Coordinates of N, CA and C and ligand atoms in Angstrom, one line a residue:
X1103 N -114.0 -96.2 -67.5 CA -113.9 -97.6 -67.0 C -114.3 -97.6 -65.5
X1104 N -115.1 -98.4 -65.1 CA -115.8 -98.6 -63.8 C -115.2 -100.1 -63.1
X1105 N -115.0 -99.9 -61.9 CA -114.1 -100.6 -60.5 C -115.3 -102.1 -60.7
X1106 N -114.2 -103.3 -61.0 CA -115.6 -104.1 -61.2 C -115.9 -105.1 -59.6
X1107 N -115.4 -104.2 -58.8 CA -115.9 -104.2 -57.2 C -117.2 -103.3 -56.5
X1108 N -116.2 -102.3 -56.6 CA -116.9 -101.0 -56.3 C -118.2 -100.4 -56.9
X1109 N -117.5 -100.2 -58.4 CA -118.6 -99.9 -59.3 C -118.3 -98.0 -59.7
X1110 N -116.8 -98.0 -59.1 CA -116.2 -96.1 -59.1 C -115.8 -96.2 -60.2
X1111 N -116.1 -95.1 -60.9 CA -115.2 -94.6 -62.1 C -113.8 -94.9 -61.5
X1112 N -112.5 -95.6 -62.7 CA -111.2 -95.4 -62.4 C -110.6 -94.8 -63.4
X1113 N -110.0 -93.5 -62.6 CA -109.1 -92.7 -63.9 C -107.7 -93.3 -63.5
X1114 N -106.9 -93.9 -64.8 CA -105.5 -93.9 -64.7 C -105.5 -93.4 -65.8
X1115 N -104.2 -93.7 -66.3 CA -103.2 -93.4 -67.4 C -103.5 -95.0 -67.8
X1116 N -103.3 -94.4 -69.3 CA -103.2 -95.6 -70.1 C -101.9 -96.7 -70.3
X1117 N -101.9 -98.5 -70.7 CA -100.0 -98.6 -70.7 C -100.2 -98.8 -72.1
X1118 N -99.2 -98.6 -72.5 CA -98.6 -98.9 -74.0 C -99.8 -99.8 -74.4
X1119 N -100.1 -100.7 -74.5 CA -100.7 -102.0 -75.3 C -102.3 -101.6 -75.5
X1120 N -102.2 -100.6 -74.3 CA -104.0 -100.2 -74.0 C -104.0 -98.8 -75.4
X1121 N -102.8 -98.3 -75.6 CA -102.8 -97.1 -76.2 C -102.3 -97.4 -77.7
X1122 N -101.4 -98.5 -77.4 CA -101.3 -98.8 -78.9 C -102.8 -99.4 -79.5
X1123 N -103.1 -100.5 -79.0 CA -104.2 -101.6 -79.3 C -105.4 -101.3 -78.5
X1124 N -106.5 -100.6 -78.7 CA -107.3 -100.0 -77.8 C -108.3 -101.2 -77.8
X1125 N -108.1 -102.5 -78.6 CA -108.9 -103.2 -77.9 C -108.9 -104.2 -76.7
X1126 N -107.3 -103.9 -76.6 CA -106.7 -104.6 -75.4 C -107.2 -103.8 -74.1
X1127 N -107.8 -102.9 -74.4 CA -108.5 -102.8 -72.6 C -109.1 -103.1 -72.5
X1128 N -109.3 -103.7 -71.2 CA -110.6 -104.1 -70.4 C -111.5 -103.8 -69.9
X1129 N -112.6 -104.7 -70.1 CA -113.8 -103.7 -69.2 C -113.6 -103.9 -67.8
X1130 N -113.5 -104.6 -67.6 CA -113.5 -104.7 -65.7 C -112.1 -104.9 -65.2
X1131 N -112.1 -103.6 -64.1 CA -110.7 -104.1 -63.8 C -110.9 -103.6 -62.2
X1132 N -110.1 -104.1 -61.4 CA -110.5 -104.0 -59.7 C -109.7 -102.1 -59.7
X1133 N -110.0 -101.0 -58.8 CA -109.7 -100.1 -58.7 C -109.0 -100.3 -57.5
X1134 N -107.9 -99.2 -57.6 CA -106.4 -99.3 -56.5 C -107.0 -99.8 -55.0
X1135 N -108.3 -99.0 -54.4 CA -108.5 -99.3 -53.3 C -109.4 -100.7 -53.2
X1136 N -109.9 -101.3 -54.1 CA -110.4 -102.5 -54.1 C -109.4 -103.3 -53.8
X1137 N -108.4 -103.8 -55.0 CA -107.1 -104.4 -55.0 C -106.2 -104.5 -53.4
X1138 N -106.3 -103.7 -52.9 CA -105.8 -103.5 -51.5 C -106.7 -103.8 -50.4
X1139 N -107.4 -104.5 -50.9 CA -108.3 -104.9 -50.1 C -108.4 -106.4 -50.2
X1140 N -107.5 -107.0 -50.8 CA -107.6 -108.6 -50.7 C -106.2 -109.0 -50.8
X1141 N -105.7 -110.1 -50.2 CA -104.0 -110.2 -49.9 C -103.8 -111.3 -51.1
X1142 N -103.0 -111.3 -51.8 CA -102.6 -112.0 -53.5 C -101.4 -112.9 -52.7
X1143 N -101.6 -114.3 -53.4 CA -100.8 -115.1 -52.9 C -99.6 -114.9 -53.6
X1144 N -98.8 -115.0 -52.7 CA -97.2 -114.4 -52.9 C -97.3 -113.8 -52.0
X1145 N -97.4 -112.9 -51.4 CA -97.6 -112.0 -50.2 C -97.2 -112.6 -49.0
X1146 N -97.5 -113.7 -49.3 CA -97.1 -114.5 -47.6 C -96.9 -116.1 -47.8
X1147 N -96.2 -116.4 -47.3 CA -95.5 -117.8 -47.9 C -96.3 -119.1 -47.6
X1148 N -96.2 -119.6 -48.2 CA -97.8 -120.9 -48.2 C -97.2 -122.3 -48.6
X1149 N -98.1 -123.3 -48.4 CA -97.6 -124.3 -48.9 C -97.3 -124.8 -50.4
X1150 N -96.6 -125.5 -50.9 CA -96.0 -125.9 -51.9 C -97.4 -126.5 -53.0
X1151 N -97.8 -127.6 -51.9 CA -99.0 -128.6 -53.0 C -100.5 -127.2 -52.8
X1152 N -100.7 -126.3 -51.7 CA -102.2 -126.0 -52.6 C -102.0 -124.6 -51.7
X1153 N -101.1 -123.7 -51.4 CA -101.0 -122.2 -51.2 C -101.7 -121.9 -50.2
X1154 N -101.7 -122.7 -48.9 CA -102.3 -122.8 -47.8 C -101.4 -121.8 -47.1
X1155 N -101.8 -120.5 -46.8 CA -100.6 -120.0 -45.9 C -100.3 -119.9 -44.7
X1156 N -98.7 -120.5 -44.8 CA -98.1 -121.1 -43.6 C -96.8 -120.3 -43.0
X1157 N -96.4 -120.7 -41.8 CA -95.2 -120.0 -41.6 C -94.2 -120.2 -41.7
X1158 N -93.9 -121.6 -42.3 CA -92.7 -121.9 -43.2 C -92.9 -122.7 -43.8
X1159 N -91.4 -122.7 -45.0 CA -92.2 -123.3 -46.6 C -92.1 -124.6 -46.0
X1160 N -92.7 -125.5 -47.2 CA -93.2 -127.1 -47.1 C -94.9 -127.3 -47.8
X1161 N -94.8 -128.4 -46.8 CA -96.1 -129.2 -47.5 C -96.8 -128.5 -45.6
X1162 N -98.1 -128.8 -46.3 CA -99.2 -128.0 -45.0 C -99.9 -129.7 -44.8
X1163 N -100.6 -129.4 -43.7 CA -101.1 -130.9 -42.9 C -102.3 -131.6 -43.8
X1164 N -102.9 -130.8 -44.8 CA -103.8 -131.5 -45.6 C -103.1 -131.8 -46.8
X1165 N -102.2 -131.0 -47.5 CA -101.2 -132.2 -48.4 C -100.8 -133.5 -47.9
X1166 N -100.0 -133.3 -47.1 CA -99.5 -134.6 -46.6 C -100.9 -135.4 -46.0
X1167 N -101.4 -135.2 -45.9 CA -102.7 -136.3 -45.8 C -103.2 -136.8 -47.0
X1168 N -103.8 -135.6 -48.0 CA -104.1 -136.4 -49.2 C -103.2 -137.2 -49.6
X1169 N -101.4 -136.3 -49.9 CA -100.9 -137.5 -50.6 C -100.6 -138.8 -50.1
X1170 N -101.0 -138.8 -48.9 CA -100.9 -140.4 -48.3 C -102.3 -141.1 -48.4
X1171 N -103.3 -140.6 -48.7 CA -104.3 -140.9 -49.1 C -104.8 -141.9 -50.2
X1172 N -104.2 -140.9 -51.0 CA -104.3 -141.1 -52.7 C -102.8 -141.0 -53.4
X1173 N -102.1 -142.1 -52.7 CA -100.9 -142.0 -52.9 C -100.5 -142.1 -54.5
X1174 N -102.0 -142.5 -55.6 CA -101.8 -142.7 -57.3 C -101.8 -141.2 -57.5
X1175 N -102.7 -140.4 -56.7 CA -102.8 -139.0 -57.2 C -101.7 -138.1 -57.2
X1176 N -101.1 -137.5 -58.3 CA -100.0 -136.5 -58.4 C -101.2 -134.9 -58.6
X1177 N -101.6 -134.3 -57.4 CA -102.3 -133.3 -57.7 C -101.7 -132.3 -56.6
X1178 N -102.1 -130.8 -57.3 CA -101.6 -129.6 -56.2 C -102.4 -128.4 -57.4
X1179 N -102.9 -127.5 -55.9 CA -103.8 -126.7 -56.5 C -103.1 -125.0 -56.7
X1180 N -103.5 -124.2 -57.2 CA -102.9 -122.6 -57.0 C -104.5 -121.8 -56.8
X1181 N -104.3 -120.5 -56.0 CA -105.0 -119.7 -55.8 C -104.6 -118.1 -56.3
X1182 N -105.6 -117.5 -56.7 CA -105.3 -116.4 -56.9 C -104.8 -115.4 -54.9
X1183 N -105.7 -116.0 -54.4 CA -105.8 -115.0 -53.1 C -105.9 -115.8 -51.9
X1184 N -105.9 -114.9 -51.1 CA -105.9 -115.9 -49.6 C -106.9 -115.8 -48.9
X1185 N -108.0 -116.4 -48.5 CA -109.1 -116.5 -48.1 C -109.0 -115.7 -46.6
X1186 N -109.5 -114.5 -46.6 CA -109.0 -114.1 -45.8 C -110.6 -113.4 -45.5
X1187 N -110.8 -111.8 -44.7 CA -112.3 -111.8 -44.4 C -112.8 -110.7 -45.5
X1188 N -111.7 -110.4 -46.5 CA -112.1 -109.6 -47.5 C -112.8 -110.5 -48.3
X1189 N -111.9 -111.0 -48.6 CA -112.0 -112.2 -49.2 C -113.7 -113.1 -49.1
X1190 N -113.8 -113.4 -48.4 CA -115.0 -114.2 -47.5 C -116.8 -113.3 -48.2
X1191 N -116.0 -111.7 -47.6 CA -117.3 -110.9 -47.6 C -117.7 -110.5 -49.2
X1192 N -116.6 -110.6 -49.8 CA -117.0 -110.7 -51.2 C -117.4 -111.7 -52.1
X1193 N -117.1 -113.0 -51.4 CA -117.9 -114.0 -51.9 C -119.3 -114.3 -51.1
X1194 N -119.5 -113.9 -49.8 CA -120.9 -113.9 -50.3 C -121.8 -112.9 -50.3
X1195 N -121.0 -112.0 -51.3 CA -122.2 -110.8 -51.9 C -122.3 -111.7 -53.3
X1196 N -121.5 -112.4 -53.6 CA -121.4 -112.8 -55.2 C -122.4 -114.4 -55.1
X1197 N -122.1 -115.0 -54.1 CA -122.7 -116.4 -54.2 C -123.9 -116.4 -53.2
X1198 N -124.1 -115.8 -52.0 CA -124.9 -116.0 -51.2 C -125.8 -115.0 -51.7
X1199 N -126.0 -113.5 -51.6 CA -126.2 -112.5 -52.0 C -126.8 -112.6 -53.6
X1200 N -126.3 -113.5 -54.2 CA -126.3 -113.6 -55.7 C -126.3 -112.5 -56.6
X1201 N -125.2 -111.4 -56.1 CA -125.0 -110.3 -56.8 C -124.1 -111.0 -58.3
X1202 N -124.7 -111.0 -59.2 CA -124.2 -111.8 -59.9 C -123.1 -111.2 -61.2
X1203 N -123.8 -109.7 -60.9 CA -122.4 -108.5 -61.5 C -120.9 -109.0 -61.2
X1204 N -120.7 -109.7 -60.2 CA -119.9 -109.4 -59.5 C -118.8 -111.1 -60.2
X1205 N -119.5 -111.8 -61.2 CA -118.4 -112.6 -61.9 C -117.4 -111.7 -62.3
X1206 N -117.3 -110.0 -62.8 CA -116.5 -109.6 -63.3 C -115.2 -109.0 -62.4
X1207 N -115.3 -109.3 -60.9 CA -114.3 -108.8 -59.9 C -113.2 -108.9 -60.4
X1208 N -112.5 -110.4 -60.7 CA -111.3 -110.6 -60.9 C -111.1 -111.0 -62.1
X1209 N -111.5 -110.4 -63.2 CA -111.5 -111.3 -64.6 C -110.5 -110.9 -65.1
X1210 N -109.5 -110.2 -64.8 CA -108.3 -109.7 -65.2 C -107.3 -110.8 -64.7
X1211 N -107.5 -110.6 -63.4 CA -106.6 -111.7 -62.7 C -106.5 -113.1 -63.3
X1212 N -107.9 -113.4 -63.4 CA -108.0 -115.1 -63.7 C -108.3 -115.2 -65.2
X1213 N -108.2 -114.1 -65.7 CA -106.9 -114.6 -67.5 C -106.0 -114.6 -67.5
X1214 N -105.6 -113.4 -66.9 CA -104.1 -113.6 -66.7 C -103.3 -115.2 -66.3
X1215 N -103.9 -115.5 -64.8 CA -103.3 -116.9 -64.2 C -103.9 -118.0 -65.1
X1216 N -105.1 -118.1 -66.1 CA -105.1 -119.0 -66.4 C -104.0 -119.3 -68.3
X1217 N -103.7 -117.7 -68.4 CA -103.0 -118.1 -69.7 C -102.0 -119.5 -70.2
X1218 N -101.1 -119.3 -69.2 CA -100.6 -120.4 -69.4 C -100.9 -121.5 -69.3
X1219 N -102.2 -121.8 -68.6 CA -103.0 -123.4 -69.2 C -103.7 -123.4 -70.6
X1220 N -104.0 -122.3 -70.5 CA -104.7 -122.4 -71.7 C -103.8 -122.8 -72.9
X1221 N -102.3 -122.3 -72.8 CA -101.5 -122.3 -73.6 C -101.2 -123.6 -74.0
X1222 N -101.3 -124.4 -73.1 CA -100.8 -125.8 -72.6 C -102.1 -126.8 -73.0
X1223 N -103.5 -126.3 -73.6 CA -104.6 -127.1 -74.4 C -105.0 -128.0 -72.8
X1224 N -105.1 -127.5 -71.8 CA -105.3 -127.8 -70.3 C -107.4 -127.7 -71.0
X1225 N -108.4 -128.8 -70.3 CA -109.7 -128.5 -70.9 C -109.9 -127.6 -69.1
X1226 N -110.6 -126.7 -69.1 CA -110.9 -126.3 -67.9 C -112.1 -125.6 -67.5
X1227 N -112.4 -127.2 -66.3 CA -113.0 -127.9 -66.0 C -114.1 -127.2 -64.6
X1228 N -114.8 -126.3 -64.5 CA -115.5 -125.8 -63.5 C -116.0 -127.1 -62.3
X1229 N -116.4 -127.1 -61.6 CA -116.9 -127.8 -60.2 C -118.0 -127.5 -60.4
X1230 N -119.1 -128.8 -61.0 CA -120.6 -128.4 -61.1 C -121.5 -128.1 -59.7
X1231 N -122.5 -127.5 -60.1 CA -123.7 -127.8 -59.1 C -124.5 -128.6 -59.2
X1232 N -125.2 -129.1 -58.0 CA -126.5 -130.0 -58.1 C -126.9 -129.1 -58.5
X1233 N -128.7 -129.7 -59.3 CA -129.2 -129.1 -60.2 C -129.9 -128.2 -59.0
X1234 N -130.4 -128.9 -57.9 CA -131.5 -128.2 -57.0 C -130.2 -126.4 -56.4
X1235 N -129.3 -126.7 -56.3 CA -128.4 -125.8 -55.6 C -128.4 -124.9 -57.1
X1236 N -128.6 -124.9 -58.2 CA -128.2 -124.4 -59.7 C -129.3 -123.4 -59.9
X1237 N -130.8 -124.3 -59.5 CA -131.9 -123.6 -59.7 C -131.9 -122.8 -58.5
X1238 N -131.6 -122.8 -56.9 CA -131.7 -122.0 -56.2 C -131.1 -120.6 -56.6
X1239 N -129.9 -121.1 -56.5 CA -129.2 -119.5 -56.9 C -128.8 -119.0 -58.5
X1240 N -129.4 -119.9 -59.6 CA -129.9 -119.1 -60.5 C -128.4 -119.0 -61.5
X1241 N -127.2 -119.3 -61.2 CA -125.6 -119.2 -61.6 C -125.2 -120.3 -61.1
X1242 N -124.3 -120.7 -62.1 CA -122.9 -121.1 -61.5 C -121.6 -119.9 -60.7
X1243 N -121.5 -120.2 -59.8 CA -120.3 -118.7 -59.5 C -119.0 -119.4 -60.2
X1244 N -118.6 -120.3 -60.6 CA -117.3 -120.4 -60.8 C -117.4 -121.0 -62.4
X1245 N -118.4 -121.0 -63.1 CA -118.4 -121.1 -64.6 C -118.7 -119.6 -64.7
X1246 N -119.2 -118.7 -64.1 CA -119.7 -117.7 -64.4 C -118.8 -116.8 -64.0
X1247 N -117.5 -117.1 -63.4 CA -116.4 -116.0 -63.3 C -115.0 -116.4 -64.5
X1248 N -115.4 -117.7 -64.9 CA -114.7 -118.5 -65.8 C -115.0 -117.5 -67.3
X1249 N -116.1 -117.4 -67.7 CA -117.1 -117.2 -68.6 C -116.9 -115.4 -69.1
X1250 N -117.0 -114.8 -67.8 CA -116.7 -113.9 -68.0 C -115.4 -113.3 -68.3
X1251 N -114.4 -113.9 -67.6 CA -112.9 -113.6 -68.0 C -112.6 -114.4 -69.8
X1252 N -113.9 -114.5 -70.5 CA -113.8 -115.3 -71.8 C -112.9 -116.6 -71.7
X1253 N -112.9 -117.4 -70.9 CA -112.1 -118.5 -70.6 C -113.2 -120.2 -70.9
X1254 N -112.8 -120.3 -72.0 CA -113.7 -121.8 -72.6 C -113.8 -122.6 -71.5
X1255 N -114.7 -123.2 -71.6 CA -115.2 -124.0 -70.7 C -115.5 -126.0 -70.8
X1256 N -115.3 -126.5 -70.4 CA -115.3 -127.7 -70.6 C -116.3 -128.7 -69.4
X1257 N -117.3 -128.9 -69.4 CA -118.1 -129.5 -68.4 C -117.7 -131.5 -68.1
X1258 N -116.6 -131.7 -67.1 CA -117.0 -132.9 -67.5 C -117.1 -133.4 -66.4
X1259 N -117.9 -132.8 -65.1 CA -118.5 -133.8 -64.2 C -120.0 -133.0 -64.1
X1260 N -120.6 -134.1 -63.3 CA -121.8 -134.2 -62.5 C -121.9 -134.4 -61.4
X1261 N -122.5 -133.2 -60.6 CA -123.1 -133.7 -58.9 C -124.3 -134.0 -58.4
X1262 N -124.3 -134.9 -57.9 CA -125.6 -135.1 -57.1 C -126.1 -134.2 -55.8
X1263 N -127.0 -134.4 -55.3 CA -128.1 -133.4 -54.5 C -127.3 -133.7 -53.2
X1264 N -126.2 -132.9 -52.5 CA -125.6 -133.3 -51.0 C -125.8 -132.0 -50.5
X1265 N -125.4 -132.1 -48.7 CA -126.0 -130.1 -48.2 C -125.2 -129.8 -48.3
X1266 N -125.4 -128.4 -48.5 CA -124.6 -127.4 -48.8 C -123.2 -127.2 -48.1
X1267 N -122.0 -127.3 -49.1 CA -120.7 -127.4 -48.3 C -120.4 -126.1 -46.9
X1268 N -121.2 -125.2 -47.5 CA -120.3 -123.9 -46.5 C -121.3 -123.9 -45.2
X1269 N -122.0 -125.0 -45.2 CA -122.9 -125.2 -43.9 C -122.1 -125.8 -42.6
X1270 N -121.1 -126.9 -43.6 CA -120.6 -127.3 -42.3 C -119.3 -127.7 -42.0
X1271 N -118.8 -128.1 -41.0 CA -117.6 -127.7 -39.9 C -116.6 -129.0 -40.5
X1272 N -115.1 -129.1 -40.4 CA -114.3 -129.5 -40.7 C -115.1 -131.2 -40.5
X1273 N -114.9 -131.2 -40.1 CA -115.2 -132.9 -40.3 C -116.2 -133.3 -40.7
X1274 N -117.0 -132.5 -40.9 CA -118.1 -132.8 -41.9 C -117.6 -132.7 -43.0
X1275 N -117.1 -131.8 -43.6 CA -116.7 -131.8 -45.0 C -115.9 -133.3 -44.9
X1276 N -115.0 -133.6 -44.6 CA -114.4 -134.6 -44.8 C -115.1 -136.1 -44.6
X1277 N -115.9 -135.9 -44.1 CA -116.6 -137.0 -44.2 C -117.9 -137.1 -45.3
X1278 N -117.6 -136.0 -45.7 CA -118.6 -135.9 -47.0 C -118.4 -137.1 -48.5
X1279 N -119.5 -137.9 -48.8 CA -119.5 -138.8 -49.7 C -119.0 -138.3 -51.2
X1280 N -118.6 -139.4 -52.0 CA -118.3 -138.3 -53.5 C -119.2 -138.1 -54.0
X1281 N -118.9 -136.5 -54.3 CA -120.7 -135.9 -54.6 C -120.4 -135.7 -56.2
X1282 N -119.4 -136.3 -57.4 CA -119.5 -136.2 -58.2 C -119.5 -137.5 -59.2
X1283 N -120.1 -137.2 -60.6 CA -120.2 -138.4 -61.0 C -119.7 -137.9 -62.7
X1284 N -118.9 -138.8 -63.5 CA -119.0 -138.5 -64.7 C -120.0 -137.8 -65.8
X1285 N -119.8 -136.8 -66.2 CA -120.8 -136.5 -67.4 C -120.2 -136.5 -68.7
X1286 N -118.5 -136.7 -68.9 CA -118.3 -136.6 -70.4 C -117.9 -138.3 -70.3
X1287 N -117.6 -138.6 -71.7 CA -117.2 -139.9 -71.8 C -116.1 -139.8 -71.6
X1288 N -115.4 -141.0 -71.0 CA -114.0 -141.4 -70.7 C -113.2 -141.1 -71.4
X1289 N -113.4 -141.3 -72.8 CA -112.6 -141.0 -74.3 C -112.4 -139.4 -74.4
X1290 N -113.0 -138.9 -73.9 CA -112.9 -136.9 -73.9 C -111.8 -136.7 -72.9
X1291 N -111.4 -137.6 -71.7 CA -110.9 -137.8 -70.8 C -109.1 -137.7 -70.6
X1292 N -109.6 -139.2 -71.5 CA -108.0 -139.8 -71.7 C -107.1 -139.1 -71.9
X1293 N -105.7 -139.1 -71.6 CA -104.7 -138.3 -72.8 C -104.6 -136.9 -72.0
X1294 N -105.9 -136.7 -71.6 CA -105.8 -135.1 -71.5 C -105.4 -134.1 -70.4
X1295 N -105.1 -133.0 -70.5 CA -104.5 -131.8 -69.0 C -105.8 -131.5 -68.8
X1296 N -106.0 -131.3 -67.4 CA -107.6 -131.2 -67.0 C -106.8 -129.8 -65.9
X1297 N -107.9 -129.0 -65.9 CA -107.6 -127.9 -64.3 C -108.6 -128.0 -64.0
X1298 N -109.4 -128.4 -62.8 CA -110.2 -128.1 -62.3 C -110.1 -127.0 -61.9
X1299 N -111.4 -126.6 -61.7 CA -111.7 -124.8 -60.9 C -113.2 -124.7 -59.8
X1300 N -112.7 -123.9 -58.8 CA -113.4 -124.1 -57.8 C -113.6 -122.8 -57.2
X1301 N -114.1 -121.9 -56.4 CA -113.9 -120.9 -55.6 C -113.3 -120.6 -54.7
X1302 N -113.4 -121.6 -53.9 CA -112.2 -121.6 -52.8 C -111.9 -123.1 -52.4
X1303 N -110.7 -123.0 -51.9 CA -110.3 -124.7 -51.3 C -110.4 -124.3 -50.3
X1304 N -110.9 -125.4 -49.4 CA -111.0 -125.5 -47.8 C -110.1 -126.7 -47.5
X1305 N -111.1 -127.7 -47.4 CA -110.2 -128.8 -47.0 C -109.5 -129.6 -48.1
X1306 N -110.1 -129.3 -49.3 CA -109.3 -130.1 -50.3 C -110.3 -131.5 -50.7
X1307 N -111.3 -131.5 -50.1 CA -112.3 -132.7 -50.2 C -112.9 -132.7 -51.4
X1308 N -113.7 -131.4 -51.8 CA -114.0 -131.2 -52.9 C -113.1 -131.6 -53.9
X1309 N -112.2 -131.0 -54.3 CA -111.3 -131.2 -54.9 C -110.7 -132.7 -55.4
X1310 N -110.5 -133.3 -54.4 CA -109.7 -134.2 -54.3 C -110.6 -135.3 -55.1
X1311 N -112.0 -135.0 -54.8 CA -112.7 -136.0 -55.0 C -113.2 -136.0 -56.7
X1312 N -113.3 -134.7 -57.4 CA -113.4 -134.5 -58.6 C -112.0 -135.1 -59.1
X1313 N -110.7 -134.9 -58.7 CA -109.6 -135.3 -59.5 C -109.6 -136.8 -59.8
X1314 N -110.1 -137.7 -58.2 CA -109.8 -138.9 -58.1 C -111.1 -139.9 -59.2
X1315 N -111.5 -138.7 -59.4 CA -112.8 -139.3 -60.5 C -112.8 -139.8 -62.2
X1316 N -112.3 -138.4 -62.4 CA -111.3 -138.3 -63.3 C -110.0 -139.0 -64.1
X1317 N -109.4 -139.2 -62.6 CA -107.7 -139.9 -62.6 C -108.4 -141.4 -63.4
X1318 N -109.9 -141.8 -63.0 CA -110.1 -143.1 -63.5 C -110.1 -143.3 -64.9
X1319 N -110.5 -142.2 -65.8 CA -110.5 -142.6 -67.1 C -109.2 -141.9 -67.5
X1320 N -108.4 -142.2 -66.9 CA -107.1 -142.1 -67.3 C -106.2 -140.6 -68.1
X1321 N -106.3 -139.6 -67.6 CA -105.8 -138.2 -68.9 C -104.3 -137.9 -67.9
X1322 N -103.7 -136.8 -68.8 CA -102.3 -137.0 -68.7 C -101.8 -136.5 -67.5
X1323 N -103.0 -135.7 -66.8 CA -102.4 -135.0 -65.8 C -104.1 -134.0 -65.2
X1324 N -103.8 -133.6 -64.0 CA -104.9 -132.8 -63.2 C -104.4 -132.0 -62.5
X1325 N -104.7 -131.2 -62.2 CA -104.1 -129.6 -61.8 C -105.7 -128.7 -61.2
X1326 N -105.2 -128.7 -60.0 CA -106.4 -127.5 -59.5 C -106.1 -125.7 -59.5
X1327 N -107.6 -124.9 -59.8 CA -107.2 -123.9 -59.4 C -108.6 -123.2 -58.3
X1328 N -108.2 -122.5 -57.4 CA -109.6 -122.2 -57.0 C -109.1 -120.4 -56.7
X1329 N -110.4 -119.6 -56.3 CA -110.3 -117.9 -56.6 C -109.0 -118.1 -55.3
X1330 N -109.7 -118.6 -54.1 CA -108.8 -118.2 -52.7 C -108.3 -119.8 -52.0
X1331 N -107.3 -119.4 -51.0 CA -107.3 -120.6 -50.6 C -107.1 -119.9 -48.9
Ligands
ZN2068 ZN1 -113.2 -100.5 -56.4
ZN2069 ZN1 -101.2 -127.7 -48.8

């Protein structure tokens, strides 16, 4: 089995499930020194609505803005990790870099965290690209880390052609227009648990803005998740 970071052979010991059930192991799994190389939320105490980490518990300054915002919206996001500079430099070997091996980093992790939606018939819901941003770099990174951890996929928005988010500074993002538009019908909608998924939350704009899109054709509930926060 090979480090699906690194790319090192990892020798362990096998656990029970891997030794009883040998098809329960995995191909890709992060190796000890990889793993220690990115800080897992839980580690340091964050905010309540979207794992923003803070120095004491509560709501962080961009919850309390959205939810005064969008005071119809009941939404709050989870992260696997904390956007930190490990963090950062591995996303853009994966997205900027378009090392594209590299959907299988965390596919352990992000079946793991998504089992319980899945359990729960949640459709989940990737963060598209414009088509011009799709053709540039050839992937989706967040259907394509979805995909890989064998996690079904459900497409139900559309983006239009806006610049590229990681170009610019806090208040640009936030003043960024809604760059999404319906692609499934309303009726696929209705009724339903939706998670969106993203790669990392920043300011929550993205986000907020696919949920509030959504919230219109009415489903039972919205739930974010992104790799880092
Ligand atoms: Zn490794
Ligand atoms: Zn927050």
């Amino acid at each position: 089995m090979k480090c699906s970071y690194c790319n090192h052979e990892i020798i362990r010991n096998l656990n029970f499930w891997e030794l009883l059930v040998p098809q329960k192991m995995k191909e890709w799994e992060l190796c000890h020194a990889c793993r220690q190389k990115f800080t897992f939320q839980g580690q340091v105490s964050n905010c309540s609505g979207c794992q923003k980490p803070m120095t004491k518990p509560g709501l962080c300054g961009d919850c309390q803005f959205w939810r005064s915002f969008y005071p119809q919206l009941e939404f709050q996001q989870k992260s696997l990790f904390v956007y930190d500079a490990a963090f950062s430099e591995w996303l853009k070997e994966y997205k900027i870099l378009g090392n594209y091996q590299l959907r299988h980093t965390f596919t352990k992790e992000v079946e793991g965290h998504l089992k319980k939606y899945r359990k729960e018939n949640f459709l989940i819901c990737p963060l598209p690209l414009s088509k011009k941003r799709y053709q540039e770099r050839g992937f989706n990174q967040v259907s394509s880390f979805l995909t890989a951890a064998e996690i079904p996929i459900t497409e139900l928005l559309k983006r239009r052609e806006t610049a590229p988010q990681s170009l610019k500074n806090r208040q640009e993002r936030l003043a960024m227009p809604q760059p999404f538009k319906l692609k499934a019908a309303p009726e696929k909608i209705k009724g339903k648990k939706i998670l969106l998924v993203d790669d990392v939350y920043t300011t929550g704009r993205t986000m907020y803005y696919a949920a509030v899109l959504l919230q219109s054709a009415g489903p039972q509930q919205i739930l974010g998740f992104s790799l880092a926060r």
